[in-house]
Structures are given as C-alpha cells and as structure tokens.
Amino acid sequence: MSNDTPLVKGAALPNIPWEDRLDDCSDIVWRSERNPIIPRDLIPRSNSIFNSAVVPFEGAFAGVFRCDDKARYMRLHSGRSTDGIDWQIDPDPIRFVCDDDEIGAFDYGYDPRVCWIEDRFYVTWCNGYHGPTIGVAYTHDFVTFHQLENAFLPYNRNGVLFPRKIGGRYAMLSRPSDTGHTAFGDIFYSESPDLCHWGRHRHVMAPYGPGWQSTKIGAGPTPIETTEGWLLIYHGVLTSCNGFVYSMGAALLDLDEPWKVVARAEPYLLSPQHLYECVGDVPNVVFPCAALCDAATGRLALYYGAADTVTALAFARVDEMVDWVKENAIR
Ligand code: BMA
C-alpha cells in the first residue's frame, strides 16, 4: 500500500469509541473491555437489545436499535449517544410515517442497518410483511422516519445498502431466505434507480466449506470503501450438533462491480467465545450490524449483537483487516 493514498474513503471521525489492542492479543478484531456495552434491560420494557446499527450524527452518534419487548415483539427504537458507548434509547418504538397503510402497518422489525447516502440516513431492516422482507425508510433527524416501499418480495433478510450510488444506481446486498430459521443463504447484489424498484440481481457469495460459514451468510455493516475494494464484514453460520453458531468474517468486493469478490478470508474474525456471546436467549451468536470508521486513522468500532440478548463493541484497523483478508483469502 502506498503511504500517500488513504486506504479508507470517508470522513475523519476522531471521536469514535476506541481502545488499543492489548499487548497479549494478536487478533485482527478485539473486544471492548466494557462489553457488553448495552445491557438487555436498558429500557424498561425490553427483554433484549441487540443486532443494532449506529452512525455518526451531529458531532455525536445516533442509531436504530432492535429491542425485543417483554411480550417478545421485535421492535425498532431510535437512540442517541455522545460517546458511542452510553446510549439513550427511546423507550417507545419508532412509528414510521408511511403513505401506504398496506406496508406501513408491519408485523415486526428487526436487525436494522443505517446508512448515510447523499443527504439523509436510510434504514433497512427485516420487515414482517407476510413473512420477512427488507423494509426501507429514511430520516434526517432520528425523530421522524419515513417508510418507503419494501425493497423485495418476501422472503429476504439482511438488506444492507452501499453508502453511495454505484454505476449511477443505489445498491443493496441482501440474503433471500424462507419463513423460518433458514438453513441456507447466499448474499446477492441488487440495484435501483429510485430505492423503490430493484433489479439487476447478481450473486455475490455462497456459504463456504465445512466450517464457520458453511450453512448461510449475510451482510453486516454498511460496506466500507477502501482503495482495495469494498470491505464487507458479514456473518456466517455453522450448524453444530447443538444448533447454529454465528461468527463474523470479512471479504473485499470489487469497487465498480461489487458482486465480484476480490478476496474472501477463510478464517473467521470473531466467533462466540465470551460468556455474553455464548449465553443468552440464543446461545453462540456474534451478529455485526454497524461499523464506525475514522478514515484518517483507519480505526474501526464494530457493533454486534451477542447471543440475541445484548449489544457489544469490538475494534479493528481497516488496513490490517484488508491485508488479513488478502493474506487469508480462499484460493
Ligand atoms: C437470525 C436472525 C437474527 C438472529 C439470528 C440468531 O435468523 O433472527 O436476528 O440474531 O438468527 O438467532
């Protein structure tokens, strides 16, 4: 890599959460000492708060959180934070403004992602409309959220927008699935001129090998634009004799044709190993949904759901992760 070319394209964000890697750790991704940063009961009626997305907002941070309530309804809540670690989450779910009652009154919402494109924040989530599909909304202020058309027919999950148009069109990754605890799943790429009509679907990646990503895979945080390609952090699932195990991995996608995989790492980056990742409502789940990136230093703060119960934070450096993906790529 040349020193005069910044690896990450994006804004400097010197105030994102950060902890240096401990001397005895050689991992590419390391956990916050403060984990889990969001407990399951941060708001009065929550059973669990996990698989949530945060972004820089007005010099601080905002986000959309998956809060399952004590009746076990899956809801989306808005939240704010000055430091990205201590969060104030609205105790009431987001009430989306939608012109069309048919799609506006959805059954459930979960696993949100948030992405800044051009002049506003877009939210995508797994939206209950005759089964799971990809809901889309936008907000300027994290107070009022305008819901748009669902992107795809059911059944689909893990809809993740790219942070800019590619080839003049909006771009999204998603994972077609089924009504239940889907035992399959590839990542696909789709394009749209208007965020309403989606097409030109392209296959990106299938599950791989007998290991951590052998059953299904799904995109995680908004892809990070680097000079080496889009850095995609994703989850992969292994079916063990005791159920699914969700881990985190990474790949590089072509900048202009992101359905083309430049490199995909064979080992995982993070797998459920700490107690809060192994024990909870669904054991053995590490589920990344957001990354704050300081383009000036390449520091990355990664937010992930742990055991479908709490929200945790981990750190990495984009340059190290890009090199690691290339060095450990499936050949
Ligand atoms: C997936 C989604 C995620 C969840 C995971 C593990 O199908 O429901 O929200 O974290 O299962 O239960």
PDB file of N, CA and C and ligand atoms in Angstrom, residues 50-51 66 110-111 157 175 181 216 246 282 285 287 308, ligand 1:
ATOM      1  N   PHE A  50     -30.147  -5.832  20.834  1.00  0.00           N
ATOM      2  CA  PHE A  50     -29.027  -6.472  20.126  1.00  0.00           C
ATOM      3  C   PHE A  50     -29.169  -6.217  18.633  1.00  0.00           C
ATOM      4  N   ASN A  51     -28.239  -6.688  17.822  1.00  0.00           N
ATOM      5  CA  ASN A  51     -28.286  -6.568  16.357  1.00  0.00           C
ATOM      6  C   ASN A  51     -28.757  -5.165  15.954  1.00  0.00           C
ATOM      7  N   ARG A  66     -32.546  -2.754  17.759  1.00  0.00           N
ATOM      8  CA  ARG A  66     -33.507  -3.843  17.856  1.00  0.00           C
ATOM      9  C   ARG A  66     -33.776  -4.091  19.334  1.00  0.00           C
ATOM     10  N   TYR A 110     -36.769  -6.049  12.674  1.00  0.00           N
ATOM     11  CA  TYR A 110     -35.571  -6.436  13.414  1.00  0.00           C
ATOM     12  C   TYR A 110     -34.312  -6.294  12.571  1.00  0.00           C
ATOM     13  N   ASP A 111     -33.180  -6.401  13.219  1.00  0.00           N
ATOM     14  CA  ASP A 111     -31.849  -6.362  12.598  1.00  0.00           C
ATOM     15  C   ASP A 111     -31.659  -5.146  11.680  1.00  0.00           C
ATOM     16  N   ARG A 157     -33.744 -11.302   4.058  1.00  0.00           N
ATOM     17  CA  ARG A 157     -33.205 -10.736   5.303  1.00  0.00           C
ATOM     18  C   ARG A 157     -31.850 -10.074   5.011  1.00  0.00           C
ATOM     19  N   ARG A 175     -30.129 -11.167   1.432  1.00  0.00           N
ATOM     20  CA  ARG A 175     -29.997 -12.619   1.573  1.00  0.00           C
ATOM     21  C   ARG A 175     -31.392 -13.271   1.470  1.00  0.00           C
ATOM     22  N   HIS A 181     -36.210 -20.388  10.460  1.00  0.00           N
ATOM     23  CA  HIS A 181     -34.791 -20.254  10.828  1.00  0.00           C
ATOM     24  C   HIS A 181     -33.952 -20.864   9.712  1.00  0.00           C
ATOM     25  N   LYS A 216     -25.007 -20.625   6.087  1.00  0.00           N
ATOM     26  CA  LYS A 216     -25.561 -19.424   5.447  1.00  0.00           C
ATOM     27  C   LYS A 216     -24.689 -18.234   5.820  1.00  0.00           C
ATOM     28  N   TYR A 246     -23.114 -18.421  15.074  1.00  0.00           N
ATOM     29  CA  TYR A 246     -22.934 -17.236  14.227  1.00  0.00           C
ATOM     30  C   TYR A 246     -21.588 -16.580  14.516  1.00  0.00           C
ATOM     31  N   VAL A 282     -30.434 -16.696  22.587  1.00  0.00           N
ATOM     32  CA  VAL A 282     -29.954 -17.633  21.563  1.00  0.00           C
ATOM     33  C   VAL A 282     -28.439 -17.759  21.739  1.00  0.00           C
ATOM     34  N   VAL A 285     -24.011 -16.549  19.408  1.00  0.00           N
ATOM     35  CA  VAL A 285     -24.278 -15.639  18.289  1.00  0.00           C
ATOM     36  C   VAL A 285     -23.425 -14.375  18.415  1.00  0.00           C
ATOM     37  N   PHE A 287     -23.226 -11.133  15.871  1.00  0.00           N
ATOM     38  CA  PHE A 287     -24.000 -10.684  14.711  1.00  0.00           C
ATOM     39  C   PHE A 287     -23.709  -9.207  14.448  1.00  0.00           C
ATOM     40  N   ASP A 308     -28.171 -12.861  20.896  1.00  0.00           N
ATOM     41  CA  ASP A 308     -29.535 -12.306  20.732  1.00  0.00           C
ATOM     42  C   ASP A 308     -30.040 -11.669  22.018  1.00  0.00           C
TER      43      ASP A 308
HETATM   44  C1  BMA B   1     -31.284 -14.852  12.522  1.00  0.00           C
HETATM   45  C2  BMA B   1     -31.919 -13.530  12.864  1.00  0.00           C
HETATM   46  C3  BMA B   1     -31.024 -12.753  13.791  1.00  0.00           C
HETATM   47  C4  BMA B   1     -30.538 -13.592  14.953  1.00  0.00           C
HETATM   48  C5  BMA B   1     -30.029 -14.918  14.495  1.00  0.00           C
HETATM   49  C6  BMA B   1     -29.681 -15.833  15.639  1.00  0.00           C
HETATM   50  O1  BMA B   1     -32.134 -15.640  11.732  1.00  0.00           O
HETATM   51  O2  BMA B   1     -33.152 -13.758  13.508  1.00  0.00           O
HETATM   52  O3  BMA B   1     -31.741 -11.675  14.293  1.00  0.00           O
HETATM   53  O4  BMA B   1     -29.520 -12.913  15.635  1.00  0.00           O
HETATM   54  O5  BMA B   1     -30.986 -15.554  13.698  1.00  0.00           O
HETATM   55  O6  BMA B   1     -30.829 -16.154  16.380  1.00  0.00           O
END
